[in-house]
Amino acid sequence: MSSTGSLLSALECRACCTQVEPNHLVGTCPTCGHALLAVYDLTRVDGPRWWSSLAGRPRTLWRYRELLPVQSSDAIVTLGEGCTPTLPLPEVPGAPGVRVQLKDDGVIPTGSFKARGMAVAVSRARELGAAALFAPSAGNAAIALSAYGARARVPVRVYLPDRNTAAVQEVCRRYGAEVVAVAGTIRDAGEAGRAAEKGRGSFEMSTLREPYRVEGKKTMGLEIAERASEEGLPDAILYPTGGGTGLVGMYKAFQELQTLGLCERIPRLYAIQPDGCSPVVRALRDGSARVTPWEAPHTLAPGLLVPAPFASERILEAVRGSHGGGTTVTDGELVEAMVELARRYGVSASPEAAAPYAALPHLVDQRAIRAGETVFLYNTGTGLGFSADELRTGLARTSPST
Ligand SMILES: Cc1ncc(COP(=O)(O)O)c(C=O)c1O
Ligand SMILES: [Zn+2]
């Protein structure tokens, strides 16, 4: 067995400070039920030397293996994920003088950034002996879990809100996963899944209810920072926010790099949400410590239909700790942004992934972002499989639902 050199030393609950030994399967904090986050012994590595050693490594997210939880190289389950391109977007309308870059996870295996979290979490779950895996999902996480489960040869069950398209269900089944359709939102799918899986010996892979998907998402921040060694860190990162793992992961990445002396500041992180479901933006505006569930949530972007994100304290900490913020966009703006990204820049983005592009002019109007700043828009997933015409038709008859 060859070691990855992982510096993982513990799992920690930031709510009650409980520390847990990391070498067995664990979900949430055994004391208070909040999210557990991985802790690394960063004193065991020379930051600058480690950073420069990355240059010779394979161009996947496993290049950061010391800051990832998997212990044995043999346990790594990979489809070649990570190291996605950064593309300049010149002259974005409504953002004069802003230097805009797009980090494109539309081209990652399985078509969305969910591959990052699932590659790491499935590898770690298999390493720790999980017999079967399950998760609720709006779609992309289910596809990624199904794909990595197939690659790892671990059985997978996914619980999908029944409004999800038949295509998502078919893709998951093609990977060999069992699909259960549940009426309602991802919140209902999560509750149904947990009830159904009780006593089955399966391990839950829901957002922030297990500690390692966020470690995979952390590599989004690590990649942005590694590229910044040549070109400088962005001033701000705009991120489409549903369950919020991406924000929590990127914030954790920059914090760890700061501890290692490898980044001087943390880019401002902005949560972008649809106006029909924006519990994080509301909590930021109200100065709340956690989100309150959004009533009658609705949006055509399934990945952003998360009325009550788990571990919202961590999401708010990431935004506030980075001196960022949040703003909302309409469903109509999402569809038009998706089309404009394709037409002007040749970029394929899903409705969720188009949210940062749609939000940029709003943040410029609000003077949150100014001319001369460098801004990264995170494209979290491909637009293949979405029809702008169908989305526009849906817009015309969108009505609130629960
Ligand atoms: C394409 C896409 N973008 C963004 C999100 C929201 O991600 P997060 O849970 O990290 O907030 C999702 C979640 O399903 C998604 O599928
Ligand atoms: Zn706790």
CSV table of C-alpha atoms and ligand atoms in Angstrom, one decimal:
chain,number,residue,atom,x,y,z
A,1,MET,CA,0.0,0.0,0.0
A,2,SER,CA,1.5,3.4,-0.9
A,3,SER,CA,0.6,6.3,1.3
A,4,THR,CA,-0.9,9.5,-0.1
A,5,GLY,CA,0.9,11.5,2.7
A,6,SER,CA,-2.4,12.9,3.8
A,7,LEU,CA,-2.0,15.1,6.8
A,8,LEU,CA,-5.5,14.4,8.1
A,9,SER,CA,-5.4,14.4,11.9
A,10,ALA,CA,-9.0,14.7,13.2
A,11,LEU,CA,-12.6,15.6,12.5
A,12,GLU,CA,-13.9,18.7,14.3
A,13,CYS,CA,-17.3,20.2,15.0
A,14,ARG,CA,-17.0,24.0,14.9
A,15,ALA,CA,-20.3,24.3,16.8
A,16,CYS,CA,-19.3,22.5,20.0
A,17,CYS,CA,-15.6,21.9,19.5
A,18,THR,CA,-15.9,18.1,19.8
A,19,GLN,CA,-13.0,16.3,18.0
A,20,VAL,CA,-13.5,12.9,16.5
A,21,GLU,CA,-10.9,10.3,15.5
A,22,PRO,CA,-11.1,10.2,11.7
A,23,ASN,CA,-10.3,6.6,10.8
A,24,HIS,CA,-13.8,5.2,10.9
A,25,LEU,CA,-17.0,6.0,9.0
A,26,VAL,CA,-18.7,9.0,10.7
A,27,GLY,CA,-21.4,11.4,9.5
A,28,THR,CA,-22.2,14.4,11.8
A,29,CYS,CA,-21.0,15.4,15.2
A,30,PRO,CA,-21.8,12.7,17.8
A,31,THR,CA,-22.4,15.4,20.5
A,32,CYS,CA,-24.6,18.0,18.8
A,33,GLY,CA,-25.4,16.8,15.3
A,34,HIS,CA,-23.7,19.6,13.4
A,35,ALA,CA,-21.3,19.2,10.5
A,36,LEU,CA,-17.8,17.7,11.0
A,37,LEU,CA,-14.9,19.2,9.2
A,38,ALA,CA,-11.5,17.6,8.5
A,39,VAL,CA,-8.5,19.0,10.4
A,40,TYR,CA,-5.0,18.6,9.0
A,41,ASP,CA,-1.7,18.7,10.8
A,42,LEU,CA,-0.2,21.5,8.7
A,43,THR,CA,2.9,21.8,10.9
A,44,ARG,CA,4.2,18.6,9.2
A,45,VAL,CA,4.7,20.3,5.8
A,46,ASP,CA,6.9,23.1,4.6
A,47,GLY,CA,4.3,25.2,2.7
A,48,PRO,CA,6.4,26.8,0.0
A,49,ARG,CA,8.3,23.6,-0.7
A,50,TRP,CA,5.0,21.7,-1.0
A,51,TRP,CA,3.5,24.3,-3.2
A,52,SER,CA,6.4,24.2,-5.6
A,53,SER,CA,6.4,20.4,-5.7
A,54,LEU,CA,2.9,20.5,-7.2
A,55,ALA,CA,4.3,21.5,-10.6
A,56,GLY,CA,5.4,18.0,-11.4
A,57,ARG,CA,2.2,16.3,-10.4
A,58,PRO,CA,-0.7,14.9,-12.5
A,59,ARG,CA,-3.2,17.5,-13.5
A,60,THR,CA,-6.1,16.2,-11.3
A,61,LEU,CA,-7.3,17.3,-7.9
A,62,TRP,CA,-5.3,14.5,-6.4
A,63,ARG,CA,-2.2,16.7,-6.8
A,64,TYR,CA,-3.3,18.2,-3.4
A,65,ARG,CA,-3.3,14.7,-1.8
A,66,GLU,CA,-1.6,15.9,1.5
A,67,LEU,CA,-4.6,18.2,2.1
A,68,LEU,CA,-7.1,15.5,1.2
A,69,PRO,CA,-8.4,12.8,3.6
A,70,VAL,CA,-7.6,9.6,1.6
A,71,GLN,CA,-4.7,7.7,3.2
A,72,SER,CA,-3.9,5.0,0.7
A,73,SER,CA,-3.2,5.8,-3.0
A,74,ASP,CA,-4.9,2.4,-3.8
A,75,ALA,CA,-8.1,3.7,-2.4
A,76,ILE,CA,-8.4,6.6,-4.8
A,77,VAL,CA,-11.4,6.4,-7.1
A,78,THR,CA,-10.8,8.8,-10.0
A,79,LEU,CA,-12.3,9.7,-13.4
A,80,GLY,CA,-9.6,12.3,-13.9
A,81,GLU,CA,-11.4,15.2,-12.2
A,82,GLY,CA,-10.0,18.6,-11.4
A,83,CYS,CA,-7.6,21.2,-12.9
A,84,THR,CA,-10.3,22.7,-15.0
A,85,PRO,CA,-9.7,25.7,-17.2
A,86,THR,CA,-9.9,29.4,-16.3
A,87,LEU,CA,-11.2,31.5,-19.2
A,88,PRO,CA,-11.1,35.3,-19.6
A,89,LEU,CA,-14.5,36.8,-20.3
A,90,PRO,CA,-13.7,40.2,-21.9
A,91,GLU,CA,-16.2,43.1,-21.8
A,92,VAL,CA,-19.0,41.6,-19.8
A,93,PRO,CA,-22.1,43.8,-20.2
A,94,GLY,CA,-22.9,45.7,-17.0
A,95,ALA,CA,-19.4,45.3,-15.6
A,96,PRO,CA,-17.3,48.0,-17.2
A,97,GLY,CA,-13.6,47.8,-16.3
A,98,VAL,CA,-14.0,44.6,-14.2
A,99,ARG,CA,-11.5,41.9,-15.1
A,100,VAL,CA,-13.8,38.8,-15.4
A,101,GLN,CA,-12.5,35.2,-15.4
A,102,LEU,CA,-14.7,32.1,-15.6
A,103,LYS,CA,-13.6,28.9,-13.8
A,104,ASP,CA,-15.1,26.2,-15.9
A,105,ASP,CA,-16.2,23.0,-14.2
A,106,GLY,CA,-18.6,22.4,-17.0
A,107,VAL,CA,-15.9,20.3,-18.5
A,108,ILE,CA,-15.2,18.0,-15.5
A,109,PRO,CA,-16.2,14.3,-15.5
A,110,THR,CA,-20.0,13.9,-14.9
A,111,GLY,CA,-20.5,17.5,-16.1
A,112,SER,CA,-20.5,19.3,-12.8
A,113,PHE,CA,-18.3,20.3,-9.9
A,114,LYS,CA,-20.2,17.7,-7.8
A,115,ALA,CA,-17.5,15.3,-9.2
A,116,ARG,CA,-14.9,16.9,-7.0
A,117,GLY,CA,-16.8,16.2,-3.8
A,118,MET,CA,-17.9,12.7,-4.8
A,119,ALA,CA,-14.5,11.6,-6.0
A,120,VAL,CA,-13.0,12.4,-2.6
A,121,ALA,CA,-16.0,11.3,-0.5
A,122,VAL,CA,-16.5,8.0,-2.3
A,123,SER,CA,-12.8,7.2,-2.2
A,124,ARG,CA,-12.7,7.8,1.5
A,125,ALA,CA,-16.0,6.0,2.2
A,126,ARG,CA,-14.7,2.9,0.4
A,127,GLU,CA,-11.3,3.2,2.2
A,128,LEU,CA,-13.2,3.1,5.5
A,129,GLY,CA,-15.3,0.1,4.5
A,130,ALA,CA,-18.7,1.5,3.4
A,131,ALA,CA,-20.9,-1.3,2.1
A,132,ALA,CA,-23.4,1.0,0.2
A,133,LEU,CA,-23.9,4.7,-0.2
A,134,PHE,CA,-27.0,6.9,-0.5
A,135,ALA,CA,-27.8,10.6,-0.9
A,136,PRO,CA,-30.7,12.9,-1.8
A,137,SER,CA,-29.9,15.2,-4.7
A,138,ALA,CA,-31.3,17.7,-7.1
A,139,GLY,CA,-29.6,15.9,-9.9
A,140,ASN,CA,-25.9,16.6,-10.4
A,141,ALA,CA,-24.8,15.1,-7.1
A,142,ALA,CA,-26.8,12.0,-7.8
A,143,ILE,CA,-25.1,11.6,-11.2
A,144,ALA,CA,-21.7,12.1,-9.7
A,145,LEU,CA,-22.3,9.7,-6.8
A,146,SER,CA,-23.7,7.1,-9.3
A,147,ALA,CA,-20.6,7.4,-11.5
A,148,TYR,CA,-18.0,7.2,-8.7
A,149,GLY,CA,-20.0,4.4,-7.0
A,150,ALA,CA,-19.9,2.5,-10.3
A,151,ARG,CA,-16.1,3.1,-10.5
A,152,ALA,CA,-15.6,2.1,-6.9
A,153,ARG,CA,-18.0,-0.9,-7.2
A,154,VAL,CA,-20.0,0.2,-4.3
A,155,PRO,CA,-23.8,0.0,-4.5
A,156,VAL,CA,-25.6,3.4,-4.6
A,157,ARG,CA,-29.1,4.6,-4.0
A,158,VAL,CA,-30.2,8.1,-4.9
A,159,TYR,CA,-33.3,10.0,-3.7
A,160,LEU,CA,-34.4,12.5,-6.3
A,161,PRO,CA,-37.2,15.1,-6.1
A,162,ASP,CA,-39.9,13.7,-8.5
A,163,ARG,CA,-39.8,16.9,-10.5
A,164,ASN,CA,-36.3,15.9,-11.7
A,165,THR,CA,-36.2,15.1,-15.3
A,166,ALA,CA,-36.4,11.5,-16.5
A,167,ALA,CA,-33.0,12.1,-18.1
A,168,VAL,CA,-31.3,12.5,-14.7
A,169,GLN,CA,-32.9,9.3,-13.4
A,170,GLU,CA,-31.9,7.4,-16.6
A,171,VAL,CA,-28.3,8.6,-16.3
A,172,CYS,CA,-28.1,7.4,-12.6
A,173,ARG,CA,-29.6,4.0,-13.5
A,174,ARG,CA,-27.2,3.7,-16.4
A,175,TYR,CA,-24.4,3.9,-13.9
A,176,GLY,CA,-26.1,1.1,-12.0
A,177,ALA,CA,-27.6,3.2,-9.2
A,178,GLU,CA,-31.0,2.5,-7.7
A,179,VAL,CA,-33.3,5.6,-8.1
A,180,VAL,CA,-36.1,6.6,-5.7
A,181,ALA,CA,-38.3,9.5,-6.7
A,182,VAL,CA,-39.7,11.5,-3.8
A,183,ALA,CA,-42.5,14.2,-4.0
A,184,GLY,CA,-41.3,17.7,-3.0
A,185,THR,CA,-37.8,19.3,-2.7
A,186,ILE,CA,-34.4,18.0,-1.9
A,187,ARG,CA,-35.3,18.5,1.8
A,188,ASP,CA,-38.2,16.0,1.4
A,189,ALA,CA,-35.9,13.6,-0.5
A,190,GLY,CA,-33.3,13.8,2.3
A,191,GLU,CA,-35.9,13.0,5.0
A,192,ALA,CA,-37.4,10.1,2.9
A,193,GLY,CA,-33.9,8.7,2.2
A,194,ARG,CA,-32.8,8.8,5.8
A,195,ALA,CA,-36.1,7.0,6.9
A,196,ALA,CA,-35.8,4.4,4.2
A,197,GLU,CA,-32.1,3.7,4.8
A,198,LYS,CA,-32.4,3.2,8.6
A,199,GLY,CA,-31.0,-0.2,9.5
A,200,ARG,CA,-29.8,-1.0,6.0
A,201,GLY,CA,-26.1,-0.5,6.8
A,202,SER,CA,-25.6,2.1,4.1
A,203,PHE,CA,-23.7,5.4,4.5
A,204,GLU,CA,-25.2,8.8,3.9
A,205,MET,CA,-23.5,11.1,1.5
A,206,SER,CA,-25.7,14.2,1.8
A,207,THR,CA,-24.2,17.7,1.6
A,208,LEU,CA,-22.2,18.4,4.8
A,209,ARG,CA,-23.8,15.4,6.6
A,210,GLU,CA,-20.5,13.6,5.9
A,211,PRO,CA,-17.2,15.3,6.3
A,212,TYR,CA,-15.4,14.6,3.0
A,213,ARG,CA,-17.4,16.0,0.0
A,214,VAL,CA,-16.4,19.5,1.2
A,215,GLU,CA,-12.8,18.4,1.1
A,216,GLY,CA,-13.2,17.6,-2.6
A,217,LYS,CA,-14.9,21.0,-3.1
A,218,LYS,CA,-12.0,22.6,-1.3
A,219,THR,CA,-9.9,21.9,-4.4
A,220,MET,CA,-11.8,24.6,-6.3
A,221,GLY,CA,-10.1,27.1,-4.0
A,222,LEU,CA,-6.8,25.3,-4.1
A,223,GLU,CA,-6.8,25.4,-7.9
A,224,ILE,CA,-7.7,29.1,-8.0
A,225,ALA,CA,-4.9,29.8,-5.5
A,226,GLU,CA,-2.4,27.7,-7.4
A,227,ARG,CA,-3.0,29.6,-10.6
A,228,ALA,CA,-2.8,32.8,-8.6
A,229,SER,CA,0.8,32.1,-7.8
A,230,GLU,CA,1.5,33.4,-11.3
A,231,GLU,CA,-1.4,35.9,-11.8
A,232,GLY,CA,-2.5,37.0,-8.4
A,233,LEU,CA,-5.5,36.1,-6.4
A,234,PRO,CA,-8.9,37.3,-7.6
A,235,ASP,CA,-10.6,40.0,-5.5
A,236,ALA,CA,-13.9,38.2,-5.5
A,237,ILE,CA,-15.5,34.8,-6.4
A,238,LEU,CA,-19.2,34.6,-7.3
A,239,TYR,CA,-20.7,31.2,-6.6
A,240,PRO,CA,-24.2,29.7,-7.2
A,241,THR,CA,-25.3,28.6,-3.8
A,242,GLY,CA,-27.6,25.8,-2.9
A,243,GLY,CA,-26.4,23.5,-0.1
A,244,GLY,CA,-23.3,25.8,0.2
A,245,THR,CA,-20.6,23.1,0.2
A,246,GLY,CA,-18.7,25.0,-2.5
A,247,LEU,CA,-18.4,28.2,-0.4
A,248,VAL,CA,-17.5,26.3,2.7
A,249,GLY,CA,-14.9,24.3,0.8
A,250,MET,CA,-13.3,27.3,-0.9
A,251,TYR,CA,-13.1,29.2,2.4
A,252,LYS,CA,-11.5,26.2,4.1
A,253,ALA,CA,-9.0,26.0,1.2
A,254,PHE,CA,-7.9,29.6,1.6
A,255,GLN,CA,-7.7,29.3,5.4
A,256,GLU,CA,-5.4,26.3,5.1
A,257,LEU,CA,-3.3,28.0,2.5
A,258,GLN,CA,-3.0,31.0,4.8
A,259,THR,CA,-1.8,28.7,7.7
A,260,LEU,CA,0.8,27.3,5.3
A,261,GLY,CA,1.9,30.9,4.4
A,262,LEU,CA,0.8,30.4,0.8
A,263,CYS,CA,-1.9,33.0,0.4
A,264,GLU,CA,-1.9,36.5,1.8
A,265,ARG,CA,-5.6,37.1,1.8
A,266,ILE,CA,-9.0,35.4,1.1
A,267,PRO,CA,-10.9,36.5,-1.9
A,268,ARG,CA,-14.4,37.9,-1.1
A,269,LEU,CA,-16.9,35.1,-1.5
A,270,TYR,CA,-20.4,35.9,-2.9
A,271,ALA,CA,-23.4,33.6,-2.6
A,272,ILE,CA,-25.7,33.9,-5.6
A,273,GLN,CA,-29.2,32.6,-5.2
A,274,PRO,CA,-32.5,32.7,-7.2
A,275,ASP,CA,-35.1,35.2,-5.8
A,276,GLY,CA,-37.6,32.3,-5.4
A,277,CYS,CA,-35.2,30.5,-3.0
A,278,SER,CA,-32.6,32.7,-1.3
A,279,PRO,CA,-32.4,31.7,2.4
A,280,VAL,CA,-28.6,32.4,2.5
A,281,VAL,CA,-28.9,35.9,1.0
A,282,ARG,CA,-31.8,36.7,3.4
A,283,ALA,CA,-29.8,35.6,6.4
A,284,LEU,CA,-26.8,37.7,5.3
A,285,ARG,CA,-29.1,40.7,4.8
A,286,ASP,CA,-30.8,40.2,8.2
A,287,GLY,CA,-27.5,39.6,10.1
A,288,SER,CA,-28.8,36.1,11.2
A,289,ALA,CA,-26.5,33.5,12.6
A,290,ARG,CA,-28.2,30.7,10.6
A,291,VAL,CA,-30.8,30.5,7.8
A,292,THR,CA,-34.5,30.1,8.4
A,293,PRO,CA,-36.2,27.7,5.9
A,294,TRP,CA,-37.5,29.5,2.8
A,295,GLU,CA,-41.3,29.2,2.5
A,296,ALA,CA,-42.8,28.1,-0.9
A,297,PRO,CA,-39.4,27.8,-2.7
A,298,HIS,CA,-39.4,27.9,-6.5
A,299,THR,CA,-36.8,28.2,-9.2
A,300,LEU,CA,-36.1,26.6,-12.5
A,301,ALA,CA,-32.5,25.8,-11.3
A,302,PRO,CA,-32.9,22.5,-9.5
A,303,GLY,CA,-29.5,22.7,-7.8
A,304,LEU,CA,-30.4,26.0,-6.1
A,305,LEU,CA,-33.8,24.8,-4.8
A,306,VAL,CA,-32.4,24.2,-1.3
A,307,PRO,CA,-34.8,25.9,1.1
A,308,ALA,CA,-32.9,25.0,4.3
A,309,PRO,CA,-29.2,24.3,3.8
A,310,PHE,CA,-27.7,22.1,6.5
A,311,ALA,CA,-24.8,23.7,8.3
A,312,SER,CA,-25.8,27.2,7.2
A,313,GLU,CA,-23.6,28.6,10.0
A,314,ARG,CA,-20.6,27.4,8.1
A,315,ILE,CA,-21.9,29.0,4.8
A,316,LEU,CA,-22.5,32.3,6.5
A,317,GLU,CA,-19.1,32.1,8.2
A,318,ALA,CA,-17.4,31.6,4.8
A,319,VAL,CA,-19.2,34.7,3.3
A,320,ARG,CA,-18.8,36.9,6.3
A,321,GLY,CA,-15.2,35.8,7.1
A,322,SER,CA,-14.1,36.6,3.6
A,323,HIS,CA,-15.9,40.0,3.7
A,324,GLY,CA,-18.1,38.9,0.8
A,325,GLY,CA,-21.8,39.1,0.4
A,326,GLY,CA,-24.8,37.8,-1.6
A,327,THR,CA,-27.3,38.8,-4.1
A,328,THR,CA,-30.3,37.3,-5.9
A,329,VAL,CA,-31.2,36.8,-9.6
A,330,THR,CA,-34.5,36.1,-11.3
A,331,ASP,CA,-35.2,32.9,-13.1
A,332,GLY,CA,-35.5,34.9,-16.3
A,333,GLU,CA,-32.0,36.3,-15.7
A,334,LEU,CA,-30.6,32.8,-15.3
A,335,VAL,CA,-31.9,31.7,-18.6
A,336,GLU,CA,-30.7,34.8,-20.4
A,337,ALA,CA,-27.3,34.5,-18.8
A,338,MET,CA,-27.1,30.9,-19.9
A,339,VAL,CA,-27.8,31.9,-23.5
A,340,GLU,CA,-25.4,34.9,-23.4
A,341,LEU,CA,-22.5,32.8,-22.0
A,342,ALA,CA,-22.9,30.5,-24.9
A,343,ARG,CA,-23.3,33.2,-27.6
A,344,ARG,CA,-20.7,35.7,-26.5
A,345,TYR,CA,-18.1,33.3,-25.0
A,346,GLY,CA,-18.7,29.8,-26.2
A,347,VAL,CA,-19.3,28.6,-22.6
A,348,SER,CA,-21.8,25.9,-21.8
A,349,ALA,CA,-23.4,26.6,-18.4
A,350,SER,CA,-26.5,25.1,-16.7
A,351,PRO,CA,-29.1,27.5,-15.3
A,352,GLU,CA,-27.5,27.3,-11.8
A,353,ALA,CA,-24.0,27.8,-13.2
A,354,ALA,CA,-25.1,30.9,-15.1
A,355,ALA,CA,-26.2,32.6,-11.8
A,356,PRO,CA,-22.8,34.3,-11.2
A,357,TYR,CA,-22.8,35.8,-14.7
A,358,ALA,CA,-26.4,37.1,-14.1
A,359,ALA,CA,-25.4,38.5,-10.7
A,360,LEU,CA,-22.3,40.4,-11.7
A,361,PRO,CA,-24.1,43.5,-13.0
A,362,HIS,CA,-26.2,43.6,-9.8
A,363,LEU,CA,-23.1,43.5,-7.6
A,364,VAL,CA,-21.5,46.3,-9.8
A,365,ASP,CA,-24.7,48.4,-9.4
A,366,GLN,CA,-24.5,47.7,-5.6
A,367,ARG,CA,-20.8,48.8,-5.7
A,368,ALA,CA,-19.8,45.5,-4.1
A,369,ILE,CA,-17.6,45.0,-7.1
A,370,ARG,CA,-15.7,47.9,-8.7
A,371,ALA,CA,-13.8,48.6,-11.9
A,372,GLY,CA,-10.2,47.4,-11.8
A,373,GLU,CA,-11.1,44.3,-9.7
A,374,THR,CA,-10.6,40.7,-10.8
A,375,VAL,CA,-13.6,38.6,-10.4
A,376,PHE,CA,-14.0,34.8,-10.8
A,377,LEU,CA,-17.4,33.5,-11.9
A,378,TYR,CA,-17.6,29.8,-10.9
A,379,ASN,CA,-19.3,27.8,-13.7
A,380,THR,CA,-20.4,24.8,-11.7
A,381,GLY,CA,-21.9,22.7,-14.4
A,382,THR,CA,-22.5,22.1,-18.1
A,383,GLY,CA,-25.5,23.4,-20.0
A,384,LEU,CA,-25.7,20.3,-22.1
A,385,GLY,CA,-29.0,18.6,-21.5
A,386,PHE,CA,-30.9,21.9,-20.9
A,387,SER,CA,-33.1,23.6,-23.5
A,388,ALA,CA,-33.4,27.4,-23.1
A,389,ASP,CA,-36.6,27.2,-25.1
A,390,GLU,CA,-38.2,24.8,-22.6
A,391,LEU,CA,-36.9,26.8,-19.7
A,392,ARG,CA,-38.5,30.0,-21.2
A,393,THR,CA,-41.8,28.1,-21.6
A,394,GLY,CA,-41.5,26.9,-18.0
A,395,LEU,CA,-40.9,30.5,-16.9
A,396,ALA,CA,-44.2,31.6,-18.3
A,397,ARG,CA,-46.0,29.2,-16.1
A,398,THR,CA,-43.8,29.1,-13.0
A,399,SER,CA,-45.8,29.0,-9.8
A,400,PRO,CA,-44.6,28.7,-6.2
A,401,SER,CA,-44.6,25.1,-4.9
A,402,THR,CA,-43.3,23.4,-1.8
B,1,LIG,C1,-24.7,23.1,-11.2
B,1,LIG,C2,-24.9,23.4,-9.8
B,1,LIG,N1,-24.4,24.5,-9.3
B,1,LIG,C3,-24.5,24.8,-8.0
B,1,LIG,C4,-25.1,24.0,-7.1
B,1,LIG,C5,-25.2,24.4,-5.6
B,1,LIG,O1,-24.0,23.9,-5.0
B,1,LIG,P1,-23.7,23.9,-3.4
B,1,LIG,O2,-24.5,22.8,-2.8
B,1,LIG,O3,-22.2,23.8,-3.3
B,1,LIG,O4,-24.2,25.3,-2.9
B,1,LIG,C6,-25.6,22.7,-7.5
B,1,LIG,C7,-26.2,21.8,-6.6
B,1,LIG,O5,-26.9,20.9,-6.9
B,1,LIG,C8,-25.5,22.4,-8.9
B,1,LIG,O6,-25.9,21.3,-9.4
B,2,ZN,ZN,-20.8,19.3,17.8
